[in-house]
Short mmCIF file of C-alpha atoms in Angstrom, two decimals:
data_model
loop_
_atom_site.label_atom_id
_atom_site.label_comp_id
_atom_site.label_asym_id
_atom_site.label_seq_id
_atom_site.Cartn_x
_atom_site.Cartn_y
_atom_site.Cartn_z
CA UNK X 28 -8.32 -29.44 25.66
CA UNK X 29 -12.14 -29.41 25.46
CA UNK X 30 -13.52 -30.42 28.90
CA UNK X 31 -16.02 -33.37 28.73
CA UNK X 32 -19.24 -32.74 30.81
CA UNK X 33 -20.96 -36.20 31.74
CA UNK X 34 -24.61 -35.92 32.63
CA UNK X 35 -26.80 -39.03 34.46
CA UNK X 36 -29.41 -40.57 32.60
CA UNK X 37 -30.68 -43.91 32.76
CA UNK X 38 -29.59 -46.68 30.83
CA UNK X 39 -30.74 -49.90 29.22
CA UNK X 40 -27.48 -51.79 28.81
CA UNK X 41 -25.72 -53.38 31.58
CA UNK X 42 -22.82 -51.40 32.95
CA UNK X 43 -19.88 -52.36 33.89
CA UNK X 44 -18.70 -50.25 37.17
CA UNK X 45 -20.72 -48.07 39.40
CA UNK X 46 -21.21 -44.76 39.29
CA UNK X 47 -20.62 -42.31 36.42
CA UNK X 48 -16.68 -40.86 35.42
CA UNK X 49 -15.79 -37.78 37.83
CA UNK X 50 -13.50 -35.03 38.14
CA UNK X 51 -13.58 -35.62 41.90
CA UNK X 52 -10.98 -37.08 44.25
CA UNK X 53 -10.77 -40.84 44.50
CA UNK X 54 -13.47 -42.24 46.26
CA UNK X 55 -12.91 -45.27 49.41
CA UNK X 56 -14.27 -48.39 46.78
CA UNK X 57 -11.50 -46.98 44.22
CA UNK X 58 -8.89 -47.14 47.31
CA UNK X 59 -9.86 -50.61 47.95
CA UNK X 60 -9.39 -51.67 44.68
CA UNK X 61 -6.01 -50.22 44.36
CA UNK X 62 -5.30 -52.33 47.26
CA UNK X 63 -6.22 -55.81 46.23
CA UNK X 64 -4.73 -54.73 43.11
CA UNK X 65 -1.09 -54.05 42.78
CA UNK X 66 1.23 -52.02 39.95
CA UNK X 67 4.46 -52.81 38.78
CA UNK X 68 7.44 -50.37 40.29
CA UNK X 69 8.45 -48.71 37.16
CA UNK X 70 12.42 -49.07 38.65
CA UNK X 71 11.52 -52.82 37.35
CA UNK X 72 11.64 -51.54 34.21
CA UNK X 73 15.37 -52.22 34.10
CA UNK X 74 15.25 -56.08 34.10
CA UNK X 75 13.85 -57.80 30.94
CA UNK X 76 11.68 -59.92 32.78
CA UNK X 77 10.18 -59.01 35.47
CA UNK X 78 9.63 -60.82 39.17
CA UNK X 79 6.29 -62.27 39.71
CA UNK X 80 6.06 -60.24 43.08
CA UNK X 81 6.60 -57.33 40.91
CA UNK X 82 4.77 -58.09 38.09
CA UNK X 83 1.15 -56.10 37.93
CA UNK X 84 -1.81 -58.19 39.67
CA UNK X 85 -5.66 -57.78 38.27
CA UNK X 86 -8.02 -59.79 40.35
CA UNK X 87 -11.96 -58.99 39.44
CA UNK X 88 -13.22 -61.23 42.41
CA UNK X 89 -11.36 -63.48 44.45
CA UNK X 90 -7.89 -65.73 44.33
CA UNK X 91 -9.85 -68.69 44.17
CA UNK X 92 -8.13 -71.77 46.15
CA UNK X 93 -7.39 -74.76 43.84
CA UNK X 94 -5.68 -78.24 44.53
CA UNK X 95 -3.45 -79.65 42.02
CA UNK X 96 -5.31 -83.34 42.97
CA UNK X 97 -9.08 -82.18 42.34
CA UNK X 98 -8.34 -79.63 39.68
CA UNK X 99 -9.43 -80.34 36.00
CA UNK X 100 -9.59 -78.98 32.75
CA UNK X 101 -12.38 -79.71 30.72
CA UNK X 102 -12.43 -79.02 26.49
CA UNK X 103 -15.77 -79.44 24.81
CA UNK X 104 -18.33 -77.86 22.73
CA UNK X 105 -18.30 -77.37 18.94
CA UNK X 106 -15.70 -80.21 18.66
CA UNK X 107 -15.57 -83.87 17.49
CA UNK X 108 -13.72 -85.48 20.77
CA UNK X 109 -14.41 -83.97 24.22
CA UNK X 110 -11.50 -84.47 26.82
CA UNK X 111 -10.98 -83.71 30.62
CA UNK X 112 -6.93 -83.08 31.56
CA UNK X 113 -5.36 -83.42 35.00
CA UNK X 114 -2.47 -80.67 35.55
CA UNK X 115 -0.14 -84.09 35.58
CA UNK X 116 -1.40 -84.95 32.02
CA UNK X 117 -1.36 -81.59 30.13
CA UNK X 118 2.66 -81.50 31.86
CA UNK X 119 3.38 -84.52 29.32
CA UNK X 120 2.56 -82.58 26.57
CA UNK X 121 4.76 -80.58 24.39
CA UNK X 122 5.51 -77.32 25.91
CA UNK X 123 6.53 -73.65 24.59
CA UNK X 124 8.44 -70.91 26.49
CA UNK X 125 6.96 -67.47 25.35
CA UNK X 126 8.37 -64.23 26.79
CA UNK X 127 4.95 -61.67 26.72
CA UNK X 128 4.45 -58.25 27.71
CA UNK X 129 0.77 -58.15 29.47
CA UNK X 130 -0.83 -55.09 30.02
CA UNK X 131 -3.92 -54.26 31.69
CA UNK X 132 -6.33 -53.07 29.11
CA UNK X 133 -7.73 -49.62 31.98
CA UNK X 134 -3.57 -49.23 32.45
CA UNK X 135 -3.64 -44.99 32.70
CA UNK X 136 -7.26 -44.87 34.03
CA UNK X 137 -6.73 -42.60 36.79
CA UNK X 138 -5.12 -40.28 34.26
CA UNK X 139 -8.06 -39.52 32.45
CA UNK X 140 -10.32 -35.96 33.17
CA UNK X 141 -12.99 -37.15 33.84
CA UNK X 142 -12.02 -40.27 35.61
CA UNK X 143 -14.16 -43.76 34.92
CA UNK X 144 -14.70 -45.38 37.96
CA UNK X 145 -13.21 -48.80 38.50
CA UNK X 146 -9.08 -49.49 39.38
CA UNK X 147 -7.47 -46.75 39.25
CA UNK X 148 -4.19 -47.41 37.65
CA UNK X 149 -1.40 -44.39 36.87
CA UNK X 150 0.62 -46.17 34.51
CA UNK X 151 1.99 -49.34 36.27
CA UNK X 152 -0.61 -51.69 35.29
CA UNK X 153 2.25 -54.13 33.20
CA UNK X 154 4.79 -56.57 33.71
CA UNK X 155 6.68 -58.91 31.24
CA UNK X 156 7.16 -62.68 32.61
CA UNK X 157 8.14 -66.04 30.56
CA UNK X 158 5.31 -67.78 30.21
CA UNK X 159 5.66 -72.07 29.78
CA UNK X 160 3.15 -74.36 29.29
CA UNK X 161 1.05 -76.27 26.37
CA UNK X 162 0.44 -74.46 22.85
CA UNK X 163 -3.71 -74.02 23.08
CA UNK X 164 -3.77 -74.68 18.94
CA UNK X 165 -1.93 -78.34 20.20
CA UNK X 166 -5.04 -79.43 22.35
CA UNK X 167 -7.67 -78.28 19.37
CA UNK X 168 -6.27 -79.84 16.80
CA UNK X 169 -6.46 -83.06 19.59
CA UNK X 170 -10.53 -82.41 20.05
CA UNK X 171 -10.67 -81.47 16.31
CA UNK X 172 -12.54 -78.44 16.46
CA UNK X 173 -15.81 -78.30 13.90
CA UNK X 174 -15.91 -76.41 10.79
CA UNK X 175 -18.94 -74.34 11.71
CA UNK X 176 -17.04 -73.03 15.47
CA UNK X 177 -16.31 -69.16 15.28
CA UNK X 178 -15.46 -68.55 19.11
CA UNK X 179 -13.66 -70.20 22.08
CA UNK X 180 -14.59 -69.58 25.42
CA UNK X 181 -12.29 -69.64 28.54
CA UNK X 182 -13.84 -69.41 31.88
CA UNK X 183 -12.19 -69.24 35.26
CA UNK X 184 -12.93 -70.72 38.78
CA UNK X 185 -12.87 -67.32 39.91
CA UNK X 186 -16.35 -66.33 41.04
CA UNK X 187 -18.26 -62.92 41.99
CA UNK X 188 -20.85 -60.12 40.92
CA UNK X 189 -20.43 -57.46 38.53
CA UNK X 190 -22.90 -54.79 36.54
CA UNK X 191 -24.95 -56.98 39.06
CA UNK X 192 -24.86 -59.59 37.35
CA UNK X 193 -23.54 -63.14 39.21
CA UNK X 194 -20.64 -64.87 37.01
CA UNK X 195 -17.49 -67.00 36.91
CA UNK X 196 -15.05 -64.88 34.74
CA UNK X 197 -15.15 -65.91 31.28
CA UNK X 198 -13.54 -64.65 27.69
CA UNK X 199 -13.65 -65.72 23.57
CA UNK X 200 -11.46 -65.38 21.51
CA UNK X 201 -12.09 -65.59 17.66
CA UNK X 202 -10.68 -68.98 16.14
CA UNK X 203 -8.04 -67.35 14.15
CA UNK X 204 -6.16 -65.86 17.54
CA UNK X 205 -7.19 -69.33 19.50
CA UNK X 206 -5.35 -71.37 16.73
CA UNK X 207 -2.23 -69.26 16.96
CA UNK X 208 0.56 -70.98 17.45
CA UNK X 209 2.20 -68.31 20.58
CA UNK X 210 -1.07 -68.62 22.83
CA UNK X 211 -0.54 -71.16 25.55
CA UNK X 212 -2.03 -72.63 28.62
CA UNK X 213 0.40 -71.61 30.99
CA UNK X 214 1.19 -73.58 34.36
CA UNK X 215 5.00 -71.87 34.88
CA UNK X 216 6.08 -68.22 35.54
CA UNK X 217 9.25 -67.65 34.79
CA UNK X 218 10.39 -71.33 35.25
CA UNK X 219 8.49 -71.81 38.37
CA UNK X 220 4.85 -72.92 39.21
CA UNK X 221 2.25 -70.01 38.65
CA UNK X 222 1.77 -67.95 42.18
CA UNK X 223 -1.55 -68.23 42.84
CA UNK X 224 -2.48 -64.80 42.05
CA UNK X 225 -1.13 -64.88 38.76
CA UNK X 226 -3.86 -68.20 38.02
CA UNK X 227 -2.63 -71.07 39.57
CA UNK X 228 -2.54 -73.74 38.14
CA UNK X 229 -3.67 -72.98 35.05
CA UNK X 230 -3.77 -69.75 33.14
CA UNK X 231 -4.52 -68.43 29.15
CA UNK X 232 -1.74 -66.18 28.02
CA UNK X 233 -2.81 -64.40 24.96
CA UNK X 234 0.42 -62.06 23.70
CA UNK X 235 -0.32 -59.00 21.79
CA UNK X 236 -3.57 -58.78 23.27
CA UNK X 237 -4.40 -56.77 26.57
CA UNK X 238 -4.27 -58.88 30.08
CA UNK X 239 -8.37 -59.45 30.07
CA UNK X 240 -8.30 -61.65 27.07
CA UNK X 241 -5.72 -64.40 29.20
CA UNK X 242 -8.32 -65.78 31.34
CA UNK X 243 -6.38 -67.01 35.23
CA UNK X 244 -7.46 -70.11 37.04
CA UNK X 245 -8.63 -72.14 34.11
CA UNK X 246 -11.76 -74.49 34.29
CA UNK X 247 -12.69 -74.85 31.01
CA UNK X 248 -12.57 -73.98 27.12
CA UNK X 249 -15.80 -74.71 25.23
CA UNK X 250 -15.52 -73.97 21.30
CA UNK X 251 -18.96 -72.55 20.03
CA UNK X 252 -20.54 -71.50 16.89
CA UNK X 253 -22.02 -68.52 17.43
CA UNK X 254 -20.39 -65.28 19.65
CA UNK X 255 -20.17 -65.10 23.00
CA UNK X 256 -22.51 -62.47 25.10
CA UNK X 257 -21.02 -62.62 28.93
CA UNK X 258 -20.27 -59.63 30.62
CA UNK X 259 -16.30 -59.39 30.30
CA UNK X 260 -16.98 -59.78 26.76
CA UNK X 261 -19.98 -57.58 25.52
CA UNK X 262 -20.64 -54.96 28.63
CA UNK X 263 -17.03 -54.68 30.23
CA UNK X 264 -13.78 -53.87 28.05
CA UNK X 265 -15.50 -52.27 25.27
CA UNK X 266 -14.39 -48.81 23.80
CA UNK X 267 -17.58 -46.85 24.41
CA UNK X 268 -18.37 -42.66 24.29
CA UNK X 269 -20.62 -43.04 26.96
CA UNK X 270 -23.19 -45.89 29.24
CA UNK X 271 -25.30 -46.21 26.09
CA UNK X 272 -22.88 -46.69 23.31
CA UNK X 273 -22.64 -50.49 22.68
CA UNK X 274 -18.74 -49.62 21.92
CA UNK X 275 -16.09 -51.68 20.38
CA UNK X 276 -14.48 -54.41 22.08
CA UNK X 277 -10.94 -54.17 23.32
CA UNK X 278 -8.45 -56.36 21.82
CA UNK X 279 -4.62 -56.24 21.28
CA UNK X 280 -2.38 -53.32 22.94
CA UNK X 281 -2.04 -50.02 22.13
CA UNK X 282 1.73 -48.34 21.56
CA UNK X 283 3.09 -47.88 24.58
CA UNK X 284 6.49 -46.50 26.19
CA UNK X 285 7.75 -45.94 29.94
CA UNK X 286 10.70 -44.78 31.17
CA UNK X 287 12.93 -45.98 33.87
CA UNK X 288 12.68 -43.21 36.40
CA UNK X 289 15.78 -41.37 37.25
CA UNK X 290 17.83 -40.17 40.25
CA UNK X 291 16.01 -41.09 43.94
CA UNK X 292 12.44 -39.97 44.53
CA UNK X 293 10.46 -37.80 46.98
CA UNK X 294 8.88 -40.31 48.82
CA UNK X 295 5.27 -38.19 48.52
CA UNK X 296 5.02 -36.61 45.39
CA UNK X 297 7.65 -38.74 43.49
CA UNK X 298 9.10 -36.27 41.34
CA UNK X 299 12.97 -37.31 41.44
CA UNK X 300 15.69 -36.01 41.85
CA UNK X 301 19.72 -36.13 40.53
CA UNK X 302 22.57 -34.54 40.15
CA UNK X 303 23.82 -32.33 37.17
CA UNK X 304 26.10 -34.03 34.81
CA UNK X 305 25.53 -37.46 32.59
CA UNK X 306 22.49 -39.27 32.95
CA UNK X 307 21.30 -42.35 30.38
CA UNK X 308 17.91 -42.51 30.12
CA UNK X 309 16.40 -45.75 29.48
CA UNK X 310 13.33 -47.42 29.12
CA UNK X 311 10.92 -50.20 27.67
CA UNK X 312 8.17 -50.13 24.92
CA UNK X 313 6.11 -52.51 23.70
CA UNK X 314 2.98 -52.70 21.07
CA UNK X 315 0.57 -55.70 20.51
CA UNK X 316 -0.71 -54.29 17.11
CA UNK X 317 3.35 -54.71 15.32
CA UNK X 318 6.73 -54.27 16.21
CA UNK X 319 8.19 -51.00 18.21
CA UNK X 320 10.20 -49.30 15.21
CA UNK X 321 11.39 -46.27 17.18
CA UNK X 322 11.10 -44.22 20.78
CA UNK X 323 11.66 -40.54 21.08
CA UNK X 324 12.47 -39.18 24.48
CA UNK X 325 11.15 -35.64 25.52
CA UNK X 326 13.52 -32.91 27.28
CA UNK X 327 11.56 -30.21 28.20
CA UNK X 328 9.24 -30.08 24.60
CA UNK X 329 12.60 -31.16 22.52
CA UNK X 330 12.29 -34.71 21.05
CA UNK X 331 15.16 -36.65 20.65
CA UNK X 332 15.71 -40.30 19.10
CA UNK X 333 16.88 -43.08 21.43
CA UNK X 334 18.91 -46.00 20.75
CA UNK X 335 16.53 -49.60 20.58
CA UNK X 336 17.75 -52.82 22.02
CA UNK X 337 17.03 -55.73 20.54
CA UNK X 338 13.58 -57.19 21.22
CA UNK X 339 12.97 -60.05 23.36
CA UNK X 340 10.45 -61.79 21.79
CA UNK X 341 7.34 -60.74 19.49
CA UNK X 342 5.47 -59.76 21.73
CA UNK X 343 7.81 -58.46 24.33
CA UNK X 344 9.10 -55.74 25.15
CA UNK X 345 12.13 -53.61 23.51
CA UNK X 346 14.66 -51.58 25.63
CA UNK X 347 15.82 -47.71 24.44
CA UNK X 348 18.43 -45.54 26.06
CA UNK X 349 19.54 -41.79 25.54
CA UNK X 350 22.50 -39.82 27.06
CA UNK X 351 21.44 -36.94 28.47
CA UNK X 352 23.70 -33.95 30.39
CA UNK X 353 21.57 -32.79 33.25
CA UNK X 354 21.70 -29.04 33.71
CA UNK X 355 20.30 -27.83 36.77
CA UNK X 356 17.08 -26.90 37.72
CA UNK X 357 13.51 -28.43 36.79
CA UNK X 358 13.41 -29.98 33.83
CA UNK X 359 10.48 -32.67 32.36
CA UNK X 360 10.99 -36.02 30.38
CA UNK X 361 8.69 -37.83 28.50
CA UNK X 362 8.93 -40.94 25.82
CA UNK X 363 6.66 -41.93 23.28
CA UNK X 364 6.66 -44.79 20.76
CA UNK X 365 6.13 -45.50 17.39
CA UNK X 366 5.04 -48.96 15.52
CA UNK X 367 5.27 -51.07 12.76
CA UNK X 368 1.34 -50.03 11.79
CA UNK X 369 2.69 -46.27 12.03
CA UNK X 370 0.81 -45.71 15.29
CA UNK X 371 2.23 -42.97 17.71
CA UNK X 372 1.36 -42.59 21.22
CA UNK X 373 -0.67 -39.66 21.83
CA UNK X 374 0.13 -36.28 23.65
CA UNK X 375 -2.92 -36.07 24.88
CA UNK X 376 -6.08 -38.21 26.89
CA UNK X 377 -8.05 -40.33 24.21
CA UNK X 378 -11.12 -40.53 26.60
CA UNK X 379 -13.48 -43.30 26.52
CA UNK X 380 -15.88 -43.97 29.34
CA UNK X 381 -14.83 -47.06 30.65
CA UNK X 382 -11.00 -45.84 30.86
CA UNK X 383 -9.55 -48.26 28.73
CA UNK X 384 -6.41 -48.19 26.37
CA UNK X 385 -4.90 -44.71 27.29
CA UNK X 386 -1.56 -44.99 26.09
CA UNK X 387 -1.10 -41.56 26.53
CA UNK X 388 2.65 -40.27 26.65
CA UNK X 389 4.58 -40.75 30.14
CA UNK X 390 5.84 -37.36 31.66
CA UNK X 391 8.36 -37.38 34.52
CA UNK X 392 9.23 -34.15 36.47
CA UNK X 393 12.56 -33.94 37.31
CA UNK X 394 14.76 -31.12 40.19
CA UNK X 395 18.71 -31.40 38.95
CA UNK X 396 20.81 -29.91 41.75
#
């Protein structure tokens, strides 16, 4: 593998983290990041919808504190009827259940050589919950968008600086994806009220796309006719070669497949451990661009097929399983998936230099005694 050597220059666009990508060790702001910002235990991989305690947390600035009696939700814009909602009067209208797999777009981060600075995820940085609240297309069509609107715009209460620049979190999506009918304003996890760091009360959910584009905390959605320029849109999440490359903007998930780790772990390094005889191997994948169409587990460089379950919703994710005799000694797994577009995950780093979308293909180390 070619190794990438990143010189410093000076830039004219905006960036989005501090510093430039390193092969060093991770540095204290990285550390407090991974604090504030927690992974999903891959052993919740077995359970087809995961906890919200257990269910991956991104915060950019601050859990905001909202009240359900002076919280609002304002719609405007590019439409022909403006309207402000309490939470009590978007509850009355007709709700949706939708099970979604959300990823966080700079999941596998830490992986890369070298590393972009910002949270440094391994490969945790998911979590699949039930999302229930009111279909977004439902409220549109009720402020009857204009003909000449291209974008909506979602923007949290959440509030803080980044790239130095000041700014309440904020998101488009193209009409097309805002008038599907699967993306909701959520205001239930799982059949309970949103935890307040998952965007309580309000939150975008967004399935297929990566956990960026479903904006937490909701304060309002403007429709405008011309595309949106904030920082989480045009500086941060953008596929980019290096600090000056405008790059591409991120968008719906990359193939992706983790397994269930097996056996008991050392608590330090991880690697687990079992004993010799039957093992079934089992894990989740999930895509946002089509439907998983097959997994192949890894056993030390041999690729085998696994059995699918069925899916849980469109945009959920699908179980697999393989039997597998353990002989002893030191063996390694891995699991990669394939989709309906024909896209495979990759067996090695696709490095960009913000870290984002590196669905490169899990590896487990395993001791059989």
């Amino acid at each position: 593998m070619t190794k990438l050597i990143y010189r410093r220059r000076q830039s004219a666009r905006p960036r989005p983290h501090s510093g430039e990508p390193t092969y060093g060790p991770l540095t204290q702001d990285e550390l407090q990041l991974a604090a504030r910002n927690h992974s999903m235990p891959l052993e919740a991989l077995r359970e087809d919808v995961t906890p919200p305690g257990m269910h991956y947390v991104l915060t950019h600035f601050d859990i905001p504190q909202t009240s359900d009696g002076s919280w609002h939700l304002r719609i405007g814009g590019a439409v022909e009827m403006a309207m402000e909602l309490s939470l009590a009067a978007l509850k009355k209208d007709p709700a949706i259940s939708v099970p979604v797999t959300l990823e966080c777009a700079g999941n596998g981060r830490s992986l890369l050589k070298p590393r972009p600075l910002s949270q440094p995820w391994v490969l945790e940085g998911v979590g699949t919950a039930v999302w229930t609240g009111v279909p977004l297309a439902y409220l549109l069509a009720q402020v009857r968008v204009e003909p000449e609107a291209v974008e909506v715009v979602f923007t949290g209460v959440d509030e803080g600086v980044q790239g130095g620049v000041r700014q309440q979190y904020a998101r488009s999506l193209p009409i097309a994806e805002a008038l599907r009918p699967d993306v909701v304003l959520a205001y239930k996890m799982n059949g309970s009220d949103l935890p307040p760091q998952h965007g309580y009360p309000l939150r975008l959910v967004v399935p297929g796309w990566y956990g960026m584009a479903s904006v937490k905390w909701l304060q309002s959605i403007k429709v405008v006719t011309a595309p949106f320029r904030g920082f989480q849109q045009s500086v941060a999440y953008r596929y980019q070669h290096n600090a000056d490359d405008a790059g591409t903007p991120v968008s719906r998930i990359r193939v992706r497949s983790l397994m269930v780790p097996p056996g008991i772990p050392d608590f330090f390094t991880r690697r687990r451990i079992l004993p010799r005889g039957p093992v079934m191997l089992r894990g989740r994948a999930w895509s946002g661009e089509g439907a998983v169409t097959s997994v192949e587990v890894g056993i030390d460089g041999k690729w085998l097929h696994a059995q699918l379950d069925k899916p849980a919703g469109s945009f959920a994710w699908r179980g697999w399983s393989l039997p597998w005799v353990a002989d002893p000694g030191h063996h390694e797994l891995a699991c990669r998936a394939t989709d309906a577009t024909g896209a495979v995950q990759p067996l090695d780093q696709n490095w960009n230099y913000q870290g984002m979308g590196n669905n490169v293909v899990q590896r487990v180390r395993v001791t059989v005694e």
